[in-house]
XYZ file of C-alpha atoms in Angstrom:
582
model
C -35.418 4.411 39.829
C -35.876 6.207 36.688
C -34.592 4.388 33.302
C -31.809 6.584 32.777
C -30.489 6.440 36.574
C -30.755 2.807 36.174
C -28.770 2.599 33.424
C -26.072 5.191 35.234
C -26.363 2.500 38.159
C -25.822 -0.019 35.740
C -22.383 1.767 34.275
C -20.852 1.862 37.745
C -21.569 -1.765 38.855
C -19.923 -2.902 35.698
C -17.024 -0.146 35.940
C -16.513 -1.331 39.848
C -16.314 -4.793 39.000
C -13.540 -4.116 36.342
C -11.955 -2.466 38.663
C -12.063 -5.702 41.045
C -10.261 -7.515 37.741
C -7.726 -4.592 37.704
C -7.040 -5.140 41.765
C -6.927 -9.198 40.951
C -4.214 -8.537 38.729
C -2.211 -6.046 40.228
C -3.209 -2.712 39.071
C -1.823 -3.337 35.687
C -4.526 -2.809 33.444
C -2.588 -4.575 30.613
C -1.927 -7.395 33.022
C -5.100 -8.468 32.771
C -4.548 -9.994 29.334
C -1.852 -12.537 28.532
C -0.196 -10.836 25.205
C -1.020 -8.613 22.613
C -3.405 -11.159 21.273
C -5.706 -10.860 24.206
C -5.023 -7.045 25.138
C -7.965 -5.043 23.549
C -5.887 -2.226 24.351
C -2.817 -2.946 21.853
C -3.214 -4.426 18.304
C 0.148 -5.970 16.956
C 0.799 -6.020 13.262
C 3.475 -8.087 11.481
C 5.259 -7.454 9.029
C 7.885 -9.093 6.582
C 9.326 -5.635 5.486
C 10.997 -2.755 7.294
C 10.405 0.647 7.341
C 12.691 2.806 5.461
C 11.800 6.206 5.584
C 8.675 8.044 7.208
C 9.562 11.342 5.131
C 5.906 11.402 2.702
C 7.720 13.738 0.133
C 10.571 10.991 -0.433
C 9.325 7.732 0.923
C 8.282 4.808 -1.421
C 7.715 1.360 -0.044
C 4.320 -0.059 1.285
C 6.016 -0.610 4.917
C 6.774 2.607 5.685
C 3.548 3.927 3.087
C 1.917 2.025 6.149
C 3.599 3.956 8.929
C 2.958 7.131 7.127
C -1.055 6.550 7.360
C -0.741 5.942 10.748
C 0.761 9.111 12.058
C -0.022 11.765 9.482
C -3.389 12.549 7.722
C -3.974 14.402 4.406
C -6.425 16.233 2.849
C -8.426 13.036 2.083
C -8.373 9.324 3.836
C -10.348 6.237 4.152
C -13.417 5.816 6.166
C -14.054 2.514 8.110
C -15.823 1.168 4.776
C -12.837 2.166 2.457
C -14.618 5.172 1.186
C -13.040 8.097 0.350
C -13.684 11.035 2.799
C -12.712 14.435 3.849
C -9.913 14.272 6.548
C -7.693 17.704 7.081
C -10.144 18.800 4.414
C -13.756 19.981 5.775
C -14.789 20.682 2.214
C -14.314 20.804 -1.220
C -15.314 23.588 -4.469
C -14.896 22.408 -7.424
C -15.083 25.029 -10.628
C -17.452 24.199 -12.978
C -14.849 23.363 -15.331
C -13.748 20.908 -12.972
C -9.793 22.544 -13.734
C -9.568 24.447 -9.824
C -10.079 22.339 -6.523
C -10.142 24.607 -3.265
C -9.783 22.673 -0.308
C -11.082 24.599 2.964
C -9.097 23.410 6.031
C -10.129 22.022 9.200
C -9.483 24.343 12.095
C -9.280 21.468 14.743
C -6.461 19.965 13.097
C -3.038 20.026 14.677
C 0.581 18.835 14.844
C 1.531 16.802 17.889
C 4.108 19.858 18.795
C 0.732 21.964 18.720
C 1.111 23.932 15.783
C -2.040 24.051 13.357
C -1.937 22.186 10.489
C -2.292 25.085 7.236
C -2.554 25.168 3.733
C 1.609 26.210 3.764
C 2.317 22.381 4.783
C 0.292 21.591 1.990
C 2.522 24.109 -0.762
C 5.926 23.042 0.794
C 5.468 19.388 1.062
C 4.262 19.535 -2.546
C 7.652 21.421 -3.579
C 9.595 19.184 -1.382
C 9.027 16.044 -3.847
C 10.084 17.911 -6.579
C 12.729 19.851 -4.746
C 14.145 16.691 -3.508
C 13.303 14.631 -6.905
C 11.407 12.105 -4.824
C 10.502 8.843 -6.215
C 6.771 10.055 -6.480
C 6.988 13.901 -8.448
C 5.489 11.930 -11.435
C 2.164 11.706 -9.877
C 1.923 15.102 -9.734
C 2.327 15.522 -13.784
C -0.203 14.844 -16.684
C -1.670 12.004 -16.691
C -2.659 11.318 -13.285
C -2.707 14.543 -11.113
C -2.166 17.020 -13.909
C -1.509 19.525 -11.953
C -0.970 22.654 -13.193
C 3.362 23.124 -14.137
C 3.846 19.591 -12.568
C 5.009 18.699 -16.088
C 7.492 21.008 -16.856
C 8.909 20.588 -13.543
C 8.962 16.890 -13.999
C 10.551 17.187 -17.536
C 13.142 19.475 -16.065
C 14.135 16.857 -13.702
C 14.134 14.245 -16.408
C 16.312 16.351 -18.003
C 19.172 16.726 -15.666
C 18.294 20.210 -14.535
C 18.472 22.206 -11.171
C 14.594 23.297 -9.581
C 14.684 27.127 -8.630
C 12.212 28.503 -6.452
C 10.669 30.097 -9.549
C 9.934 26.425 -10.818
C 8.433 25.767 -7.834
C 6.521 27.992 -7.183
C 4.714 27.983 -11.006
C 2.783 24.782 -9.286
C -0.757 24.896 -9.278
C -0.885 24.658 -5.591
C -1.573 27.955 -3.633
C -1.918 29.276 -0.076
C -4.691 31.381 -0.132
C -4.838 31.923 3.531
C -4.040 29.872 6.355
C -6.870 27.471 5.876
C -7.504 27.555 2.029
C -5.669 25.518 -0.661
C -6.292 25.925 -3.783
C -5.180 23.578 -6.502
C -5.304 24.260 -10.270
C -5.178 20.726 -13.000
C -4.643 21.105 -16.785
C -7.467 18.528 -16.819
C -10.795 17.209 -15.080
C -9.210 14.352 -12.610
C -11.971 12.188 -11.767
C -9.698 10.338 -9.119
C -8.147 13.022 -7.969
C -9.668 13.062 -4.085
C -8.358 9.575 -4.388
C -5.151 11.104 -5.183
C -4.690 12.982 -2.295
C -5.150 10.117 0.285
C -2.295 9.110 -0.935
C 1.274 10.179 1.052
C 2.779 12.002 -1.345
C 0.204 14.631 -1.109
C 0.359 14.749 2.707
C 1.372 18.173 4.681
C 4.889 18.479 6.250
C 5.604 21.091 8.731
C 8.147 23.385 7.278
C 9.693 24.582 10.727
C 10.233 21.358 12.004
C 11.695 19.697 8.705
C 13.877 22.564 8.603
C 15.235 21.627 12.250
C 15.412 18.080 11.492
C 17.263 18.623 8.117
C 18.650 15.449 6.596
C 17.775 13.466 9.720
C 13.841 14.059 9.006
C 11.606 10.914 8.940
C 14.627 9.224 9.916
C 13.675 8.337 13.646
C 10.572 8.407 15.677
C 11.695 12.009 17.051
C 12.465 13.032 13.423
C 8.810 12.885 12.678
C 5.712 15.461 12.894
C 2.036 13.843 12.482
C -1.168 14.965 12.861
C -2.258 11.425 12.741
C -4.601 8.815 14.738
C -1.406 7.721 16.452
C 2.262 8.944 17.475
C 5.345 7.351 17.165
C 7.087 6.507 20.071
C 9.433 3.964 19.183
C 11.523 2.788 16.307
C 14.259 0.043 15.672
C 14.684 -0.160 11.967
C 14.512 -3.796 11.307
C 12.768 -4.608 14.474
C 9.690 -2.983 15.936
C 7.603 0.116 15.716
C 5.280 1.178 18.300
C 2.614 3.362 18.424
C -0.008 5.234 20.686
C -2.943 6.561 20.154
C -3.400 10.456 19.568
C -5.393 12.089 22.615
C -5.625 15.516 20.497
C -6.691 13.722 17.050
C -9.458 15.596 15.623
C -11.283 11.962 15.439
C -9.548 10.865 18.629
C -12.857 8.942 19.378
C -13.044 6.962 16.829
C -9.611 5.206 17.920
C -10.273 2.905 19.767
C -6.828 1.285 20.561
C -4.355 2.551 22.807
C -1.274 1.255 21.254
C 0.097 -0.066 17.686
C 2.773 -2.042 17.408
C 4.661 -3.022 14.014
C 6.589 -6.601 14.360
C 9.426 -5.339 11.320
C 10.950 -7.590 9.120
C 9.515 -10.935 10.616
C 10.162 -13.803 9.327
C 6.626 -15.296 8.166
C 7.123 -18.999 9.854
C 7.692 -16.806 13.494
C 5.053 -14.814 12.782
C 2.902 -17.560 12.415
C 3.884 -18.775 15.263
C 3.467 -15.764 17.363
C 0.070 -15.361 16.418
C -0.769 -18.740 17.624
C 0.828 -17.698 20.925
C -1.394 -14.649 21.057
C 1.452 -12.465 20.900
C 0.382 -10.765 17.289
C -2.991 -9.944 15.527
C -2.201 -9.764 11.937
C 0.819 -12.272 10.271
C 1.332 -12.633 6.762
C 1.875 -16.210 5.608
C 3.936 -17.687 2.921
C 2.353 -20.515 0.485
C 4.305 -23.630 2.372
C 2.448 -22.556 5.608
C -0.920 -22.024 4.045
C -1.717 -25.925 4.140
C -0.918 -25.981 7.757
C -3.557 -22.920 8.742
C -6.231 -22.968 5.857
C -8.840 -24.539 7.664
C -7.967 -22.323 11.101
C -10.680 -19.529 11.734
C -8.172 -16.908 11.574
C -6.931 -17.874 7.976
C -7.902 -15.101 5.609
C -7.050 -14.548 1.803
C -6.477 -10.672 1.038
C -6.225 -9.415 -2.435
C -3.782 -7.369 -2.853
C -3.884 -5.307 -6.200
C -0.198 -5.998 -6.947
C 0.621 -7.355 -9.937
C 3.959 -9.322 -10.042
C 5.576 -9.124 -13.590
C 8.838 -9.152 -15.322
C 10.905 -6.302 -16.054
C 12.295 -6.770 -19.388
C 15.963 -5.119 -20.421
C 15.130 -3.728 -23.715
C 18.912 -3.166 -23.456
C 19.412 -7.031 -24.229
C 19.943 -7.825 -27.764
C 17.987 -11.073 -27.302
C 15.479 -9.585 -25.229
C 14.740 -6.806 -27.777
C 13.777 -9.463 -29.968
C 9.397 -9.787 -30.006
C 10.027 -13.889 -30.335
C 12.148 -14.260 -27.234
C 9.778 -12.268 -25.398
C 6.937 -14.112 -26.618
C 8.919 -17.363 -25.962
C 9.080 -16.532 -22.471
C 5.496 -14.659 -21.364
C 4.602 -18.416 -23.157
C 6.288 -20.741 -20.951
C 5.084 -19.344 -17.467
C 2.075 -21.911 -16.688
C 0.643 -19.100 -14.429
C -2.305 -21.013 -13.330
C -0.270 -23.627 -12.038
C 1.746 -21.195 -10.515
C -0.522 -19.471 -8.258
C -2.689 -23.044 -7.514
C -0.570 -25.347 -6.617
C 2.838 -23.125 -5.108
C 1.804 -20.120 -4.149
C -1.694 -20.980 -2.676
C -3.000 -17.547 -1.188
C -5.167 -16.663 -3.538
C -3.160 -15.446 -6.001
C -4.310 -15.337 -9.676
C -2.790 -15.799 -13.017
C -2.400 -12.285 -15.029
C -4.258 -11.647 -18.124
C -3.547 -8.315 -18.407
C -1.250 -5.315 -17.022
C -4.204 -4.128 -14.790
C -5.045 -6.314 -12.142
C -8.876 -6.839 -11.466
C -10.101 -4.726 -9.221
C -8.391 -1.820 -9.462
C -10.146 0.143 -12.326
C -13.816 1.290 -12.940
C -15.126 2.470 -16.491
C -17.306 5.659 -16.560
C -19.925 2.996 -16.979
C -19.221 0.667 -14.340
C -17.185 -1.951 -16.195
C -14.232 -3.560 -14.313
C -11.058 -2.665 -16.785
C -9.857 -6.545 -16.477
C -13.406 -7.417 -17.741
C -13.485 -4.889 -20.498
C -9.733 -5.336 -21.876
C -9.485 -9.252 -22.037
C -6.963 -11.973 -22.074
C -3.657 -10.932 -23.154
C -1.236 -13.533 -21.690
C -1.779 -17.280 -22.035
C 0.092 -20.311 -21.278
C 1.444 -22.976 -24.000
C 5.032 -24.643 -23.923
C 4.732 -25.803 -27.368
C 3.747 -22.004 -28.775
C 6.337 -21.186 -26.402
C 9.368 -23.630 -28.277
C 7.836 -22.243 -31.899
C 8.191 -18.684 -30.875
C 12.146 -19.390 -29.517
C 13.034 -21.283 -32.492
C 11.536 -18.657 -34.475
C 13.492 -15.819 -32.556
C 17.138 -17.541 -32.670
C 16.633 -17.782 -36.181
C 16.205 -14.534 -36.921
C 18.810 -13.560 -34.106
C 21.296 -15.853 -36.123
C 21.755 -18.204 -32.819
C 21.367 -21.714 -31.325
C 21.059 -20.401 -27.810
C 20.918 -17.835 -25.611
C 21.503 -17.214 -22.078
C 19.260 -14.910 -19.806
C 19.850 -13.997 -16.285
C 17.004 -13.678 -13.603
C 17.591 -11.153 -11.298
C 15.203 -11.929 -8.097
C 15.659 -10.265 -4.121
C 15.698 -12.588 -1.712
C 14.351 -10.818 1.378
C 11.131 -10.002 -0.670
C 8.821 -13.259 -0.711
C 7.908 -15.026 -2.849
C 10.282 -13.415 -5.388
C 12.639 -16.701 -4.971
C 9.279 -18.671 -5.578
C 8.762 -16.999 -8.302
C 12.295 -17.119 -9.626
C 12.925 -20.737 -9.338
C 9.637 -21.472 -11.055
C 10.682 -19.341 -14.070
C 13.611 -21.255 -13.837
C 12.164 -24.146 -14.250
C 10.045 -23.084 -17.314
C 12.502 -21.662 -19.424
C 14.662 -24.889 -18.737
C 12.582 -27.196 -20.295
C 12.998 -24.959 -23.594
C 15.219 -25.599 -25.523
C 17.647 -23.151 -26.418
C 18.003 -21.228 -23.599
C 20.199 -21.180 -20.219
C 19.176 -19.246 -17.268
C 21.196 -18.042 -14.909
C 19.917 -17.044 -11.573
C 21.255 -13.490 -9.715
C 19.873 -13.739 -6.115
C 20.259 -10.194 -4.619
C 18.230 -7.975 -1.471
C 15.562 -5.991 -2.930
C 17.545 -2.888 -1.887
C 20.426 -3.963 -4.377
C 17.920 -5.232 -7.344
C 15.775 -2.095 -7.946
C 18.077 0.998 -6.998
C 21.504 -0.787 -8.469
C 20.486 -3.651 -10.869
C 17.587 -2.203 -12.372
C 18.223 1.660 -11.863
C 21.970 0.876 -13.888
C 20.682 -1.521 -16.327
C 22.188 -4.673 -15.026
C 19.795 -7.357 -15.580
C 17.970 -9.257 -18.134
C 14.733 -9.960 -16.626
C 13.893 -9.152 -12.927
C 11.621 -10.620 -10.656
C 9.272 -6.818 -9.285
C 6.014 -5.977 -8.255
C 4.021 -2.869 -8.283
C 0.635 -2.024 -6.389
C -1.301 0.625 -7.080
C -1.581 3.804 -5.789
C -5.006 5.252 -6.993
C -7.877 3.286 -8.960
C -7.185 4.775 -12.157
C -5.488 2.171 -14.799
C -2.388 4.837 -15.256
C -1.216 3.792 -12.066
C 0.040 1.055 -13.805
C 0.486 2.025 -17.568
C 2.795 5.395 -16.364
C 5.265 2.653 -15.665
C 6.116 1.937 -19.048
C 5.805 5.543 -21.153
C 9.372 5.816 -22.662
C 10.645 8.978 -19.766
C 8.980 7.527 -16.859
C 11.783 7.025 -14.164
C 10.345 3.406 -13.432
C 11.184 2.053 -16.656
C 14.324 0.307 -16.198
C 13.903 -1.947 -19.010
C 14.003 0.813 -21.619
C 10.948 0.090 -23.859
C 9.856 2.580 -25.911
C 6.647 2.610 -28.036
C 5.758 5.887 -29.692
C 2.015 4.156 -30.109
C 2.078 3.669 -26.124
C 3.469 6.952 -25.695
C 1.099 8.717 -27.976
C -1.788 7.061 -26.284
C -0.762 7.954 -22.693
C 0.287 11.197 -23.825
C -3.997 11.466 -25.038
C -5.375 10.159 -22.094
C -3.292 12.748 -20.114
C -4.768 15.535 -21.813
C -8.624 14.040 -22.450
C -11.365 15.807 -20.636
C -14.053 13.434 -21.832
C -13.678 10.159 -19.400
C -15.314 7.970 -22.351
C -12.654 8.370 -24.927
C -10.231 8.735 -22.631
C -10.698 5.229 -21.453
C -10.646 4.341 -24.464
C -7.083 5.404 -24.711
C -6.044 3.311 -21.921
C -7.472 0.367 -23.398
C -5.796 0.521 -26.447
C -2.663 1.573 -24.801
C -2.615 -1.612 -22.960
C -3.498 -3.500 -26.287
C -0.178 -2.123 -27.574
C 2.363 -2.823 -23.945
C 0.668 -6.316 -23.927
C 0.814 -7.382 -27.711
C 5.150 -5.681 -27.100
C 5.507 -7.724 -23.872
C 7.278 -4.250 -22.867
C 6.505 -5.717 -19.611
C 5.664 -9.725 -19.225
C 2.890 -10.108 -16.137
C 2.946 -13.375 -13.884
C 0.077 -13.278 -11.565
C -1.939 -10.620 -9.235
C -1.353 -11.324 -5.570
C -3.311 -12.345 -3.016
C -2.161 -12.344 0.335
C -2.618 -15.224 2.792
C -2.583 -13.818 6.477
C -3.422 -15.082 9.842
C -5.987 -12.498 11.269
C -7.105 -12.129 15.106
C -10.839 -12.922 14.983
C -11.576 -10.558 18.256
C -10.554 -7.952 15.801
C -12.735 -5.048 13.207
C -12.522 -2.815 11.125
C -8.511 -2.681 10.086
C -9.215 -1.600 6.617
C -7.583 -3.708 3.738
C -8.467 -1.532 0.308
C -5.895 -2.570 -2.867
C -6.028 0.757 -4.218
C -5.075 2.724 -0.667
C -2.576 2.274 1.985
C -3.869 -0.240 5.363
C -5.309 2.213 7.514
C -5.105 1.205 11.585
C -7.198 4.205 12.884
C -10.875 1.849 12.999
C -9.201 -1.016 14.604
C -10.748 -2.147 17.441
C -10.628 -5.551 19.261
C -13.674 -6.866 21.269
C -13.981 -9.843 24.415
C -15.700 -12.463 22.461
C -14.006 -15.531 23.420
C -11.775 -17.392 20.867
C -11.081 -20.928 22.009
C -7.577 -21.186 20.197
C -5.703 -17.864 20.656
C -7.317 -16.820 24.188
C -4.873 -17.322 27.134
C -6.451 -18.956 30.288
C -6.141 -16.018 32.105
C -8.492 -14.302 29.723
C -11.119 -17.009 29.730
C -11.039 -17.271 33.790
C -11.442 -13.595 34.042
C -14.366 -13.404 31.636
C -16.322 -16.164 33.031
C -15.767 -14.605 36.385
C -17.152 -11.391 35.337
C -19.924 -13.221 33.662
C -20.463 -14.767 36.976
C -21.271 -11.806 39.140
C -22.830 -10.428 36.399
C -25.438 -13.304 36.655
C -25.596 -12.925 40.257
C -26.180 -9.049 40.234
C -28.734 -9.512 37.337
C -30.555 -12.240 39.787
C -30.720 -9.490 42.483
């Protein structure tokens, strides 16, 4: 025989004798493997959090950020390597004075009801954030999109005021024609194709949001993608399932047939499902990571969160530069992250986590900006006594406000606790709430002191983190306000030249740090249990976990293989040996 007809011969012995494993088992392709562990078909993903919304013009948590990626594609995404690439976008012209971006549209692209996917579902998800006053319209404004009217559209709903169409439509964003969107900034963004990987800047079909009304996002049949994958299935605080996209534009590079999404698991029956085979990814907490370090599926994932105290400028005693001091002093963040947390967490040093930011001249922002917070009890008593003094007290008592279905927040909590006990002149008092009830009722109406939070970012640009903290941001629940800050940001947000510009941001930190406007803890890691049969799920701190490159392979894993699997491999090996001996 020729090569190639032996190598056709060769297909269909190895495709007939799969088909003897698919007879052996009962026709049931996905009988062949004991769980999810061992099906290279499905790839299970577990989760501590729930998914709250799957609307990209309103939602804002990383569970359902997650879900978002996995049905819906924007103009930009990840590629296998965590690049940023072209997705609904085929290309990109940028004007020479780098202020207009026009985005020509795939053709190929479509919504799951069959409708193409156009530069309109662009324009109207775009107006929907601001429409809706979702918690994202910032990222639109100056400073990090700068798109064109974002600002005044933003200040209007700062201000209290209604959005006409008008408004809306004085966005730099523009239908040209059916397959050209062009986008106008106030400013050269040199992250901005970063930007729009990024949900908030994904399409929505207008007809079928229309239909769906409030109920849009709500429910796996309340949702439109033009994703890797589909949503079949959805039980809020349970499971979300997944299959794979036949008519995806890149439908060959998925090579799964089915995601599933293990919601709001408990991290001790994750664990243990994994070790039954029954998921492929399971985050761990730190009192399990003892008990799996050494397994071959233990990995440590940095995260790019930064975990930090939200101060209540609103507190007398808080307002005061001494108690704050006093407290950022205490927090023995080294010991913190070694010996409780234990997944590779690190102490903070700064409001920008490592990692996350690059200077025009290569130089990680971290690296370049320094130490800022530091550890010492004794510095910590001097700077209390020196703050009740001048508050005219002999003690003070601060509450801790901390969710407690959003590990390790308790952890957290209870060590802080613990530190600012063994100062003296100050009580704590701890508030144990659901993370629901702490940021969009405590924080949102000013009831804390300080509160347990996190925030990841969203884009590697450091004002993903410093837009927190500017005096009208909608995030800043504590209330600090620092013209200096302000002025800074307000620079950056305007500064075409990238040097001075990061310049800006480094002295705006140098002011939020040297205020404790915000008091960091520690940058997380992320200890997980990982199925070793499995590539390519891409883990990037700056950009949502994308599932579309995820594909699971036959090598044998002595731990987390069912003997089913094993048998029917070795079998296969077998007559493979036999045919290959003639």
């Amino acid at each position: 025989m020729v090569e190639g007809e032996d190598k056709k011969w060769e297909r269909e012995y190895e495709k007939n004798t799969l088909i003897i494993f698919m007879l052996f088992n009962g026709f049931n392709i996905n009988g062949m493997w004991g769980s999810s562990g061992d099906d290279i078909t499905t790839y299970t993903y577990s989760s501590e959090l729930d998914i709250k919304n799957l609307d990209s013009s309103d939602a804002d948590d990383g569970c359902s950020l997650k879900a978002i990626h996995a049905v819906i594609d924007g103009l930009t995404k990840t590629d296998k390597k965590g690049n940023i690439v072209n997705a609904v976008a085929k290309s990109e012209e940028l004007s020479e004075d780098g202020l207009t971006h026009t985005y020509k549209l795939r053709k190929d692209v479509k919504w799951t009801n069959g409708d193409p996917v156009t530069a309109h579902d662009f324009v109207y998800e775009w107006q929907c954030i601001f429409r809706k006053k979702g918690s994202y319209y910032y990222m639109f404004a100056d400073g990090i999109a700068g798109i064109e009217g974002a600002q005044e559209l933003s200040d209007k709903i700062d201000a209290g005021e209604e959005l006409t169409d008008d408004d809306l439509n004085s966005m730099g964003v523009k239908a040209i024609d059916d397959y050209t969107l062009e986008v106008k900034t106030t400013v050269r963004v040199s992250f901005f194709d970063e930007l729009m990987a990024f949900p908030c800047f994904f399409p929505i079909n207008e007809k079928f949001c229309e239909k769906q009304g409030d109920k849009y996002g709500k429910s796996a049949k309340a949702i439109l993608g033009n994703g890797a994958f589909i949503m079949t299935n959805w039980e809020p605080g349970s499971i979300a399932e997944f299959k794979k996209n036949e008519d995806y534009y890149e439908a060959k590079t998925v090579k799964i047939e089915k995601l599933v999404m293990k919601l709001v698991q408990n991290p001790k029956v994750a664990a243990q499902s994994f070790m039954a085979g029954e998921t492929d990814y399971a985050p761990i907490t730190s009192d399990l990571v003892g008990k799996y370090k050494d397994d071959e599926s233990f990995k440590q994932v940095p995260e790019g969160f930064l975990y930090y105290l939200s101060v209540n400028f609103q507190n007398a005693d808080l307002a005061n530069a001494n108690i704050r001091q006093a407290v950022s002093l205490s927090i023995n963040r080294k010991d913190l992250c070694e010996k409780v947390l234990k997944d590779g967490s690190s102490a903070a040093t700064g409001f920008i986590p490592k990692g996350v930011a690059t200077s025009p001249d290569g130089k990680d922002f971290r690296e370049e900006s320094g130490t800022y917070i530091t550890y010492s009890q004794s510095k910590a008593q001097q700077a209390l006594d020196r703050g009740l003094k001048e508050l005219g007290k002999s003690e003070i008592k601060l509450r801790i406000t901390y969710g407690t279905d959003e590990s390790p927040m308790d952890v957290i909590a209870t060590y802080l606790q613990n530190a600012l006990s063994k100062l003296k002149g100050i009580k704590v008092e701890m508030v144990a709430t659901t993370k629901q009830d702490r940021i969009y009722n405590k924080q949102k109406n000013g009831d804390y002191d300080l509160s347990v939070t996190r925030w990841g970012p969203d884009y590697g640009d450091p004002t993903t983190f410093l837009t927190i903290d500017i005096s009208t941001n909608s995030n800043n629940y504590g209330k600090y306000v620092s013209s200096d800050f302000d002025n800074y940001m307000g620079q950056a947000a305007s500064e075409s030249d990238v040097r001075v510009r990061w310049q800006e941001l480094l002295e705006a930190e140098k002011i939020l740090m040297t205020d404790l406007g915000s008091i960091p803890v520690f940058e997380k890691g992320s200890a997980t249990l990982q199925n070793t049969k499995v590539k390519n799920l891409v883990i990037k701190p700056c950009n949502v976990l994308s599932f579309q490159y995820v594909e699971k392979n036959w090598i044998i894993n002595k731990k987390h293989n069912s003997k089913k699997t094993i048998m029917l491999f070795v079998i296969y090996k077998f007559y493979h040996i036999l045919w290959l001996l003639g």
